[in-house]
Short mmCIF file of C-alpha atoms in Angstrom, two decimals:
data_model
loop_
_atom_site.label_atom_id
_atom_site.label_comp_id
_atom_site.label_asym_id
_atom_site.label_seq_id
_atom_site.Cartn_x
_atom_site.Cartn_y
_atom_site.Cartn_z
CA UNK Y 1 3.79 39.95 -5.13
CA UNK Y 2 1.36 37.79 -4.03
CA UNK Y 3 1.93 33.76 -5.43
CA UNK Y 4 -0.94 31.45 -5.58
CA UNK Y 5 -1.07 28.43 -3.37
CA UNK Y 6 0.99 25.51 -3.32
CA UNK Y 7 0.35 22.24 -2.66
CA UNK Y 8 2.15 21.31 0.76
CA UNK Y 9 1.86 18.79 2.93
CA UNK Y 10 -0.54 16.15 3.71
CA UNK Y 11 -2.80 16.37 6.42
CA UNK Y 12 -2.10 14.17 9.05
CA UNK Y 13 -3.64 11.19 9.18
CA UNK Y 14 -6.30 10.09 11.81
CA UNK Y 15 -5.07 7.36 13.76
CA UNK Y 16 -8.42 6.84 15.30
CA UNK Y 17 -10.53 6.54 12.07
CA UNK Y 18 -7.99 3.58 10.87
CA UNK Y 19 -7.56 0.35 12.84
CA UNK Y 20 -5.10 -0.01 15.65
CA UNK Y 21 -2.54 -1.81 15.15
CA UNK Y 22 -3.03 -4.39 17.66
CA UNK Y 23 -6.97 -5.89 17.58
CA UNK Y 24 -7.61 -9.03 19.89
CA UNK Y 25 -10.15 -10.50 17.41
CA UNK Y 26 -7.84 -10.59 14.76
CA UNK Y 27 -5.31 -12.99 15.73
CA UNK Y 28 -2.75 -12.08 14.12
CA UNK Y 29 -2.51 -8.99 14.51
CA UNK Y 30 -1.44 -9.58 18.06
CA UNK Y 31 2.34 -10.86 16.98
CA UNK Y 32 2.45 -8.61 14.14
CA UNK Y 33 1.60 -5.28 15.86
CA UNK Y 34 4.47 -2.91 16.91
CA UNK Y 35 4.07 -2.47 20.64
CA UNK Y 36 5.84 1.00 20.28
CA UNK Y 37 4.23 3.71 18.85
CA UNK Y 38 5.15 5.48 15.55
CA UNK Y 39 7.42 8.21 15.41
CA UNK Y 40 5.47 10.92 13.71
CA UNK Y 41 7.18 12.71 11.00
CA UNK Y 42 6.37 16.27 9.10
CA UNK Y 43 6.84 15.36 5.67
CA UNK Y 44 10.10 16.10 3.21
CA UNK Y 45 10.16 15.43 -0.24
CA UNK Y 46 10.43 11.26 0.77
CA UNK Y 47 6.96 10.87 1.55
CA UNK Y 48 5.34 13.83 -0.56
CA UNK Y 49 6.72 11.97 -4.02
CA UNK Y 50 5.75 8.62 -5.04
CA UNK Y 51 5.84 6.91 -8.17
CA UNK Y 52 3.89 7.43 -11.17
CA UNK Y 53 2.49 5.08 -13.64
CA UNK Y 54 1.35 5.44 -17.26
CA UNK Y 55 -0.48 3.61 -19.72
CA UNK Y 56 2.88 1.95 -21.03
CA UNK Y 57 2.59 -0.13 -17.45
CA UNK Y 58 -1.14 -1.59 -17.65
CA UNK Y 59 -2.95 -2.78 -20.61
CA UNK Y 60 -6.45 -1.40 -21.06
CA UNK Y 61 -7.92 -5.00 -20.58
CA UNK Y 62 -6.28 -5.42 -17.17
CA UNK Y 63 -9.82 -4.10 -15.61
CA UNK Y 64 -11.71 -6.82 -16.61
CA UNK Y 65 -11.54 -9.72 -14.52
CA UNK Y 66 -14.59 -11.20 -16.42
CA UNK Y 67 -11.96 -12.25 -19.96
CA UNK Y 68 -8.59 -11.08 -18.27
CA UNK Y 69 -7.69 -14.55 -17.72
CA UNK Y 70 -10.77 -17.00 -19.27
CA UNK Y 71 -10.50 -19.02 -22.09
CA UNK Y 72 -11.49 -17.25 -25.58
CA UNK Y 73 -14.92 -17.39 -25.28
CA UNK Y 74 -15.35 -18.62 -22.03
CA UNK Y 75 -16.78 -16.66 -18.85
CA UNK Y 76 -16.23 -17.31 -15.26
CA UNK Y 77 -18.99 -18.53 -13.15
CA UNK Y 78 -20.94 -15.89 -10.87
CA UNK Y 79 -22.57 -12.51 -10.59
CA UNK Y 80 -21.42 -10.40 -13.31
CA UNK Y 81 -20.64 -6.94 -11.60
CA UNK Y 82 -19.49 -3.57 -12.69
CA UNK Y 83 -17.42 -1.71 -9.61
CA UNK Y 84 -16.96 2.13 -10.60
CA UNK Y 85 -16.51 5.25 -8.58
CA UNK Y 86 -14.17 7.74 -8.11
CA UNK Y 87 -10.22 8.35 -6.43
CA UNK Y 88 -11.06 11.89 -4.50
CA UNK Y 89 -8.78 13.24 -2.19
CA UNK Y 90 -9.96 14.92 1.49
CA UNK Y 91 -10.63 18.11 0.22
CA UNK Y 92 -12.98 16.31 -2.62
CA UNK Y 93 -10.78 16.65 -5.35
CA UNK Y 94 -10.15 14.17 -8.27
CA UNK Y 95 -7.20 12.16 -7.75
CA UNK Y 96 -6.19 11.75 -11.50
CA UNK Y 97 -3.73 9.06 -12.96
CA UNK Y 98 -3.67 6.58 -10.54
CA UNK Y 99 -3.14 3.52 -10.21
CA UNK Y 100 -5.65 0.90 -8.75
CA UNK Y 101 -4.84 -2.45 -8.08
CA UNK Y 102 -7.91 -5.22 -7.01
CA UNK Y 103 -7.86 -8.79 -6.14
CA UNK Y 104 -10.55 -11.19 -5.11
CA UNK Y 105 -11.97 -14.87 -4.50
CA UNK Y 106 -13.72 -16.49 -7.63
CA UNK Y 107 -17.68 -16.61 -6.76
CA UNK Y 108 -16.90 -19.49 -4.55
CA UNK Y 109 -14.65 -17.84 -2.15
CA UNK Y 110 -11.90 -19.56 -3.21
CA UNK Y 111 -8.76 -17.74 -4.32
CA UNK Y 112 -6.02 -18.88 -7.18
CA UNK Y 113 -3.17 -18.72 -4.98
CA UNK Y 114 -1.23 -21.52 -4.30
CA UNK Y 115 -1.59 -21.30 -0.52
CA UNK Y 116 -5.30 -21.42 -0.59
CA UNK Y 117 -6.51 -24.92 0.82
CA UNK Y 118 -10.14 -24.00 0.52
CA UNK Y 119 -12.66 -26.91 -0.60
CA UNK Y 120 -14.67 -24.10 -2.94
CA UNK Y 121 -13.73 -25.10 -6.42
CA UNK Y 122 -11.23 -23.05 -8.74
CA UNK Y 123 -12.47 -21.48 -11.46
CA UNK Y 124 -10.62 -22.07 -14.52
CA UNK Y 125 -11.81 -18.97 -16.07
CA UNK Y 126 -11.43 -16.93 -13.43
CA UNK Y 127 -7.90 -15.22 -12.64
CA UNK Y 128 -8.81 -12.93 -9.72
CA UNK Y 129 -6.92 -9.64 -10.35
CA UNK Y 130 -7.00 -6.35 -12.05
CA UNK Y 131 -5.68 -2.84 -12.08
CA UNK Y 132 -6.48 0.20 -13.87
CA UNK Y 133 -5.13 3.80 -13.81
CA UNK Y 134 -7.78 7.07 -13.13
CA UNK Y 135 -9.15 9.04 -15.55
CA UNK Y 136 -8.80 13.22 -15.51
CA UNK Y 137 -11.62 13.04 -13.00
CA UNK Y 138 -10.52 10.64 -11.19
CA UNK Y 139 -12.84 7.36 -12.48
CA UNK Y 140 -12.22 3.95 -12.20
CA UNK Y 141 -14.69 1.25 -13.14
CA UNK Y 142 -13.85 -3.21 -12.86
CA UNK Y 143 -15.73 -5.66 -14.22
CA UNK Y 144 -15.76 -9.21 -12.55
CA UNK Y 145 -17.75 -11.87 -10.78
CA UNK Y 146 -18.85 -11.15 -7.23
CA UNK Y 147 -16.93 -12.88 -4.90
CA UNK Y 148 -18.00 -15.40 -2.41
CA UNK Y 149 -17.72 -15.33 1.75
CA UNK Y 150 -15.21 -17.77 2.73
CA UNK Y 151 -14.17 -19.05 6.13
CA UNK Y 152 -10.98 -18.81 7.57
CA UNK Y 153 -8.79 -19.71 10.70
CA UNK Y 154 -9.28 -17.04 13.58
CA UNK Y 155 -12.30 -18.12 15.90
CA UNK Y 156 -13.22 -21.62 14.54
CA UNK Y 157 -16.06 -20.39 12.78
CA UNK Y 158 -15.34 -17.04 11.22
CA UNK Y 159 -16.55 -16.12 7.59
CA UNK Y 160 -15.21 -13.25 5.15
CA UNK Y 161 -18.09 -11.13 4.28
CA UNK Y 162 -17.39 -11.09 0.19
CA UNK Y 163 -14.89 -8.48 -0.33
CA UNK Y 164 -12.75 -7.16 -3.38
CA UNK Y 165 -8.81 -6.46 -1.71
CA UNK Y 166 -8.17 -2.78 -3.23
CA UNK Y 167 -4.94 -1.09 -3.40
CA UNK Y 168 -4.23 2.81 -4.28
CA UNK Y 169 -1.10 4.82 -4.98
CA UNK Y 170 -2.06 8.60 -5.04
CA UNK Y 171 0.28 10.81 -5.43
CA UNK Y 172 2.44 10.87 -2.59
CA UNK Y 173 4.00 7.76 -1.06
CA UNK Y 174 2.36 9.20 2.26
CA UNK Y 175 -1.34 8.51 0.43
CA UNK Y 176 -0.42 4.60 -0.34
CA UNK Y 177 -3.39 2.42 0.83
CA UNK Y 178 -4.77 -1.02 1.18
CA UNK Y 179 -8.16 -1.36 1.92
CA UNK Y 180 -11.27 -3.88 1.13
CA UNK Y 181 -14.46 -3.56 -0.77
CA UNK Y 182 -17.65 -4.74 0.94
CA UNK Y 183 -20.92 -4.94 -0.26
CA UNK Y 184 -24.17 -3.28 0.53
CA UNK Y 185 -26.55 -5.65 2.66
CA UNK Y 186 -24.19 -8.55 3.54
CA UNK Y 187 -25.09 -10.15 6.96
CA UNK Y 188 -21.50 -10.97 7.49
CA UNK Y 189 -19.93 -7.58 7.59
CA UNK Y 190 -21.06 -6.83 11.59
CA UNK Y 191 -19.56 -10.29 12.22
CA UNK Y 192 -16.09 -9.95 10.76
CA UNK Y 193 -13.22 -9.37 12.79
CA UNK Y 194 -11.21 -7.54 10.21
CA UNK Y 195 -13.88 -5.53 9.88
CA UNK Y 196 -14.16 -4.54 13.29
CA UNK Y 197 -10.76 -3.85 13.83
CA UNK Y 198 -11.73 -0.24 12.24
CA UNK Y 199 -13.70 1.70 15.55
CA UNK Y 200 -15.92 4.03 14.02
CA UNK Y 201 -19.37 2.68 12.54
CA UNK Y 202 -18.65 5.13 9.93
CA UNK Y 203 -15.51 4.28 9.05
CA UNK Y 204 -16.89 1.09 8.28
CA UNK Y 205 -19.82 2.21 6.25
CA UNK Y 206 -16.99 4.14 4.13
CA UNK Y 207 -16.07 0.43 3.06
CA UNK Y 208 -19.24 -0.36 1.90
CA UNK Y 209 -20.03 -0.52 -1.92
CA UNK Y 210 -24.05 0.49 -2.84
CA UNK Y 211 -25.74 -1.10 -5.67
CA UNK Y 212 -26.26 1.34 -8.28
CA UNK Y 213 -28.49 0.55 -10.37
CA UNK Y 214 -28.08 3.25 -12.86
CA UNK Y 215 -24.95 2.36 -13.74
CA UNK Y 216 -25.94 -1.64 -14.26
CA UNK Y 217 -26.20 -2.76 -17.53
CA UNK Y 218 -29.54 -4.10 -18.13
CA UNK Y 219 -29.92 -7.92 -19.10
CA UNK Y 220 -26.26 -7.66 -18.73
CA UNK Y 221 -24.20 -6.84 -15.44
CA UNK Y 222 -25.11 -5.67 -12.21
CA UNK Y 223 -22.89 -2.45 -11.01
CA UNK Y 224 -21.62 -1.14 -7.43
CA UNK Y 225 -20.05 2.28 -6.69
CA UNK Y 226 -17.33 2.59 -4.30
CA UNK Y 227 -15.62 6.22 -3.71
CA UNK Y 228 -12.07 6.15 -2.26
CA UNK Y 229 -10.75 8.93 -0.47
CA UNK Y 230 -7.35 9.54 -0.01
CA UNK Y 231 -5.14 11.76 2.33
CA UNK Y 232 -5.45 15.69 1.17
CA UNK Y 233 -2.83 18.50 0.98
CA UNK Y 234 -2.78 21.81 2.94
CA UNK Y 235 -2.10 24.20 0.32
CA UNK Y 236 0.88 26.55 1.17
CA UNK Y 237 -0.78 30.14 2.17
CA UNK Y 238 2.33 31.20 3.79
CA UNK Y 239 6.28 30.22 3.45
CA UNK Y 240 6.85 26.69 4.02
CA UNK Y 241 10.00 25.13 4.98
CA UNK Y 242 9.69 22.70 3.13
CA UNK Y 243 11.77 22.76 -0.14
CA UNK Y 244 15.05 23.73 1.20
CA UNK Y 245 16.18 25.82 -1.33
CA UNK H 1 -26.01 28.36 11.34
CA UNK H 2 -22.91 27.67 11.69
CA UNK H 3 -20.87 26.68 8.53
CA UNK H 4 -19.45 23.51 8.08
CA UNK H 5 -16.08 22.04 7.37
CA UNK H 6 -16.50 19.94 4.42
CA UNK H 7 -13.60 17.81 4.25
CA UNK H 8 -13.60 14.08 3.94
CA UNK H 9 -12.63 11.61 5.52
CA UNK H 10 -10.23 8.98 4.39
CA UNK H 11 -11.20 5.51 3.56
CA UNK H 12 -10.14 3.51 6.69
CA UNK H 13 -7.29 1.05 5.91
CA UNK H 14 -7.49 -2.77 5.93
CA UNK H 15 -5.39 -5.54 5.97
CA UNK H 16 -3.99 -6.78 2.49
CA UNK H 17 -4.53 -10.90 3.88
CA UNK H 18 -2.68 -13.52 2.95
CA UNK H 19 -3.09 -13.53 -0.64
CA UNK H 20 -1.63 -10.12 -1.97
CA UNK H 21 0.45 -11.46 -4.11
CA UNK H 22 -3.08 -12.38 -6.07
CA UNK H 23 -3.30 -8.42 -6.54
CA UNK H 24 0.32 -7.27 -6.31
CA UNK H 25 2.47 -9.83 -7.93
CA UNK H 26 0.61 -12.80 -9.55
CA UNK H 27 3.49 -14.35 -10.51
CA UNK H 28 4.52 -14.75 -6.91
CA UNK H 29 1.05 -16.09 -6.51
CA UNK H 30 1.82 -19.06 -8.88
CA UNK H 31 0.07 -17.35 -11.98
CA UNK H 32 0.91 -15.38 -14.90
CA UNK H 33 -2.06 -12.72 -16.30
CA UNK H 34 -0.85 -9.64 -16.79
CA UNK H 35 2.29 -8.51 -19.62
CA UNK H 36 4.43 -6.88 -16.84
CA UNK H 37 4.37 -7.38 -13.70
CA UNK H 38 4.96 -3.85 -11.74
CA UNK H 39 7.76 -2.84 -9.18
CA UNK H 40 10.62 -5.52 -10.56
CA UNK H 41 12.64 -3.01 -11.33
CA UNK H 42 13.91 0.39 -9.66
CA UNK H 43 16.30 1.57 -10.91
CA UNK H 44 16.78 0.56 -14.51
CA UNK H 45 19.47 0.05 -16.80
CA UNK H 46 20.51 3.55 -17.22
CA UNK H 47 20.83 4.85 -13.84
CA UNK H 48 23.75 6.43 -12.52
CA UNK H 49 25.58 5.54 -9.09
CA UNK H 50 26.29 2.27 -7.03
CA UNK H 51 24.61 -0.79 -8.16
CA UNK H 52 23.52 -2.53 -4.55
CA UNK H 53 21.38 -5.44 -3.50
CA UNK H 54 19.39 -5.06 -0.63
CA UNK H 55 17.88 -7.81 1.35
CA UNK H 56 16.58 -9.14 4.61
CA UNK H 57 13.82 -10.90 6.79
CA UNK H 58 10.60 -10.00 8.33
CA UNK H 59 10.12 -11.41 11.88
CA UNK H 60 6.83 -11.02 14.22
CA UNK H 61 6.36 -10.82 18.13
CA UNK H 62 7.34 -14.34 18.62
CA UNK H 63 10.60 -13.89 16.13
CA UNK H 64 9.19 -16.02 13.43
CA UNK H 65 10.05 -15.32 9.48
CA UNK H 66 6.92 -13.72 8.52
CA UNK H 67 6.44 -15.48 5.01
CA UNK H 68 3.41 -13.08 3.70
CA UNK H 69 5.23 -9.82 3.40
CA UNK H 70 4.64 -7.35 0.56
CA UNK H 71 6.90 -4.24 0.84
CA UNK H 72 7.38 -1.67 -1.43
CA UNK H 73 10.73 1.02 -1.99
CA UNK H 74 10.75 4.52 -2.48
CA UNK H 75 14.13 5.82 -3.61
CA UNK H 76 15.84 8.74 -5.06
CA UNK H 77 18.55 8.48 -7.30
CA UNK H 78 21.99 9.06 -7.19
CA UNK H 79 21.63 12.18 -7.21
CA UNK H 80 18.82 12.84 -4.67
CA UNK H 81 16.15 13.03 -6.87
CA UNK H 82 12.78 11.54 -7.12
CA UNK H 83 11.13 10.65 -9.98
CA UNK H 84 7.82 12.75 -9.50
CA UNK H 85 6.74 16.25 -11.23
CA UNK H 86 7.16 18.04 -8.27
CA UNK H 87 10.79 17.12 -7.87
CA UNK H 88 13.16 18.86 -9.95
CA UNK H 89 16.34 18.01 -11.37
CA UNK H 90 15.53 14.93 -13.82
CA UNK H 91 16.24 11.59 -13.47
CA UNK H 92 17.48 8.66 -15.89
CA UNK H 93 15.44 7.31 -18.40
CA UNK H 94 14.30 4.59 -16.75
CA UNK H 95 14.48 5.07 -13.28
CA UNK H 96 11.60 4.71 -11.33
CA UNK H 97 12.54 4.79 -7.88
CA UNK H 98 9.48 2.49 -6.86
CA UNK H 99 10.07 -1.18 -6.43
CA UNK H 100 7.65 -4.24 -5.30
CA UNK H 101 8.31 -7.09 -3.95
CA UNK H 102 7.64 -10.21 -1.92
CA UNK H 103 9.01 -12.83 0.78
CA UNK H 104 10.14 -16.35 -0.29
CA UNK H 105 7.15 -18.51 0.91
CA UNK H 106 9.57 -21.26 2.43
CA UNK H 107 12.30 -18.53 4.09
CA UNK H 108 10.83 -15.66 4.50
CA UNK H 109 13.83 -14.26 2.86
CA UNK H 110 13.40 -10.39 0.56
CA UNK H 111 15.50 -8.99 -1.43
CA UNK H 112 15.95 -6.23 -4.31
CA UNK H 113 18.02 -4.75 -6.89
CA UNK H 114 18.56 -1.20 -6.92
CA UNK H 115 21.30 1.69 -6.44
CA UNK H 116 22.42 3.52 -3.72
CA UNK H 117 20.13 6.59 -3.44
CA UNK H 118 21.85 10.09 -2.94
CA UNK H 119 20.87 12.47 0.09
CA UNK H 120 17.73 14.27 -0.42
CA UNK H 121 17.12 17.74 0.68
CA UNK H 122 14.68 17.99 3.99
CA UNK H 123 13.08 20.62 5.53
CA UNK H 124 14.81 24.08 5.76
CA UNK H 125 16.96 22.96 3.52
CA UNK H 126 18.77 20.35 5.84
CA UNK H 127 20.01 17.37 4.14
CA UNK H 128 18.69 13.68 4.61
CA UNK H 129 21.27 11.23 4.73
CA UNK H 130 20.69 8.75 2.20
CA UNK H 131 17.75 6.62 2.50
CA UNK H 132 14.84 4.40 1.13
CA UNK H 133 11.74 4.45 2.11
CA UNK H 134 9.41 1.23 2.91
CA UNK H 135 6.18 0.37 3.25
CA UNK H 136 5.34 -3.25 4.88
CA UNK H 137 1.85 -4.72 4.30
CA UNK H 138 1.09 -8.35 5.19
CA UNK H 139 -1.61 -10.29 6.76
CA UNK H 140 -2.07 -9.06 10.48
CA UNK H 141 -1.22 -5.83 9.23
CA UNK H 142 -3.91 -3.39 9.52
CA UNK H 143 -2.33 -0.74 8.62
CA UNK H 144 0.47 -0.61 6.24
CA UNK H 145 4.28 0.28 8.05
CA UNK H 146 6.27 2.55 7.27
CA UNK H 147 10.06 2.38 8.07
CA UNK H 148 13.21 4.16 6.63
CA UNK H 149 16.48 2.56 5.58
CA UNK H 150 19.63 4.21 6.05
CA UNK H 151 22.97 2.90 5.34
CA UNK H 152 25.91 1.81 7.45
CA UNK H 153 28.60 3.02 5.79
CA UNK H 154 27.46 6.74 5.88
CA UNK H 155 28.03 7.38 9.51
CA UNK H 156 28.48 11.44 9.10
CA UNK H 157 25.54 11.75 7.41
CA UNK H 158 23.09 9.51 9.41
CA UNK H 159 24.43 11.22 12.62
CA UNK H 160 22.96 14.11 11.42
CA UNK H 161 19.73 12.64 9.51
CA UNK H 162 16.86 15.49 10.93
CA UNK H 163 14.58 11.99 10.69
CA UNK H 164 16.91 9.82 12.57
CA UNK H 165 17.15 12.63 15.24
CA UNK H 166 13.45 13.21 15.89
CA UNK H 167 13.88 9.57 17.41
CA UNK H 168 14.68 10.33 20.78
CA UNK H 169 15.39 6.86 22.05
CA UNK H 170 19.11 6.63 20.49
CA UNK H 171 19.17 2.82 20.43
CA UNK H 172 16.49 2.87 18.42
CA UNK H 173 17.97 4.80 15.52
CA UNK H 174 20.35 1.51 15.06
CA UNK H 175 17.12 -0.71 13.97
CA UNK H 176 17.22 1.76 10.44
CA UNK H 177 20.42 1.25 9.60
CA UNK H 178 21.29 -1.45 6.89
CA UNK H 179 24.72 -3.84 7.64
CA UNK H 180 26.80 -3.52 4.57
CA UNK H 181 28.73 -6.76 3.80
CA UNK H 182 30.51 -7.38 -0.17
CA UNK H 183 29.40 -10.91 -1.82
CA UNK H 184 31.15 -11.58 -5.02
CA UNK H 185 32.15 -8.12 -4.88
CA UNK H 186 28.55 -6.46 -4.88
CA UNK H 187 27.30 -4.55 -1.89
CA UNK H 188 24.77 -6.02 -0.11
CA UNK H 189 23.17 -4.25 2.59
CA UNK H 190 21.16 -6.35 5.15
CA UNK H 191 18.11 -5.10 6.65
CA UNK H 192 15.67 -6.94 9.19
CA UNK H 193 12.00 -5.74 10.13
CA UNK H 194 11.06 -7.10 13.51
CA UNK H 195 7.76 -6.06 14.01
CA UNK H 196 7.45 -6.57 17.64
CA UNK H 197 9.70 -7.31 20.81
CA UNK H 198 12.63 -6.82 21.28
CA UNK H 199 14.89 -4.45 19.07
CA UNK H 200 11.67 -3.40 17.41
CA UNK H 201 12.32 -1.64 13.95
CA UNK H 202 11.43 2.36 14.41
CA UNK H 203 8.08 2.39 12.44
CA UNK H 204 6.80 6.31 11.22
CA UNK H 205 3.59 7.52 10.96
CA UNK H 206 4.49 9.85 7.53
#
């Protein structure tokens, strides 16, 4: 009898697409970077689970950053956006049900944390974070203020490009991810040394959200897609060895 | 013409910086927005087994506290089992198995409440020795780490861990083990990350 397919493992992931570890430019990396390497593991039912959220966790105005934290009434100050796309895993398939965490800088660059020295003013309608889970098909969509460039201390005179912090969960714990949002056109990008931590020109433009204007609202907000890919699964075709039972 | 492979690729990692917390734990971050904050509790109030506190430090290259740590925990329960579809067996009501948290800004100091996860099968049916996984992202970070915690006081079954073992450098293997110690009679089991140097925690590419 012939059984369909099961989802196995994840397919491995490339080393050379991601940052090293250990980038010069970005200072500190250079004490935080393992000087071994990792010790590469086939996966077991540890890193092919991960946890699951549900609508009970997140409430359905956590994706808007624009009232999520301003006075009633009030708005932040800045360039109302719309951020949208899709959670797709390697082999281009939705990656339903997931959670998706964002944080940013208010339109000035300046963040509401209490470590953040910055002189850009706080905005007092203007929290800076958000989270939403994916739809069937995978669909996500924010709404907040652009963010502002700001500088910080690596080389004396190094800017963030704007960028929105984004975090993903898939379904595995072997798919968890941190990455940042960039935005189509922004001079500072090439400069960055985060940014060029990653190797690939590619990779990079992966990072990079495109104005969409047929998603904007007219008169209203301004919209930018970003697609996020996450690790795929070999289906099973033959006996795996994996369950153990 | 030759036919193409059309997989994609994966969007390239990125530090989290030094403001996670913003994102991941607002509270942390010195404001409150959202109704519940995720990942303060793992295990919940039901769950079976040994009620433990886990806790340690994050130090870099030069053996500083690294103050900017987010980790997260990914634990079975008592019994073994994960809280995900594709895991059978069933767990507590409440049990999550996925916990969040952050170091103290002044110590460096992390910590969690949880319970002492079962062994989980592993491949060809071998079993793990009890475990958490952990995933370490910080500032400096590019890529998020991930490390396994095993537990002191299960010597039989760590010696013969199948993850433990793939580590051929033996001296390494000690770096995953947690020190158990009793304070006001609760287990605690200690647990330091050193990112770099000397004694290096094993880190896994899963």
């Amino acid at each position: 009898m012939t059984k369909p397919p099961q989802p196995g493992e994840f397919y491995q992931r490339d080393r050379r697409w991601h940052p090293a570890a250990l980038s010069q430019n970005y200072k500190t990396s250079v004490t935080r970077s393992p000087q071994f390497p990792l010790i590469s593991l086939e996966n077991t039912a540890s890193e092919i689970t991960g946890p699951v959220f549900g609508h009970d966790d997140i409430a359905p105005a956590d994706n808007d950053l624009l009232t999520n934290f301003a006075q009633p009434g009030q708005s932040p100050i800045g360039e109302r956006i719309i951020v949208h796309g899709r959670v797709l895993d390697e082999n281009a398939r939705p990656v339903p049900n997931t959670l998706v965490e964002v944080w940013q800088a208010n339109a000035s660059g300046r963040y509401r944390h209490k470590k953040d020295t910055y002189l850009g003013a706080l905005d007092l309608n203007f929290g800076g974070c958000g989270r939403t889970l994916t739809d069937e098909n995978g669909r996500y969509h924010f709404r907040t203020v652009k963010p502002g460039a700001y500088p910080w201390r690596n080389w004396v005179n190094d800017w963030r490009p704007a960028h929105i912090h984004v975090s993903v969960f898939g379904s595995g714990f072997a798919q968890r991810l941190i990455t940042q949002l960039y935005f189509e056109g922004d001079p500072l990008i090439a400069r960055c040394p985060i940014v060029n931590t990653i190797p690939d020109p590619e990779a990079v433009e992966m990072l990079v959200a495109r104005l969409d204007m047929n998603a904007t609202i007219p008169l209203d907000t301004i919209a930018y897609r970003f697609d996020i890919v996450l690790r795929g699964r070999r289906s099973t075709l033959f006996e795996n060895r994996l369950e153990g039972n | 013409m030759r036919q193409k492979l059309d997989y994609l690729k994966e969007t390239p990692s990125q530090t989290a910086g030094p403001y996670v917390h913003i994102g991941l734990a607002p509270g942390a971050a010195g404001f409150e927005i959202y109704d519940q904050e995720l990942g303060r509790d793992i295990a919940g109030p039901n769950a079976k087994g040994e009620r433990i506190r886990v806790e340690g430090m994050v130090t870099d290259g030069t053996g500083s506290p690294v103050k900017d740590v987010l980790l997260e925990a990914w634990q079975a329960n008592a019994d073994g089992v994960y809280a995900h579809p594709e895991h059978s067996g069933g767990v507590e009501e409440g049990f999550r198995g996925w916990g969040r948290v952050i170091t103290d800004f002044e110590t460096g100091e992390w910590g969690f409440d949880t319970v002492k996860p079962g062994a989980v099968a592993g491949r060809s049916g071998q079993m793990m020795a009890p475990h958490i996984s952990l995933w370490i992202v910080a500032r400096g970070i590019n890529v998020g780490l991930n490390t396994r915690l095993y537990f002191e006081d299960e010597p039989e079954a760590n010696a013969a861990d199948p993850v433990l073992n793939v580590i051929e450098w033996e001296r390494r293997r000690a770096t995953l083990i947690a020190k158990r110690a009793l304070r006001g009679g609760k287990p605690v089991y200690r647990f330091d990350i050193r990112l770099q140097g000397e004694d290096e925690t094993v880190f896994f590419d899963i």
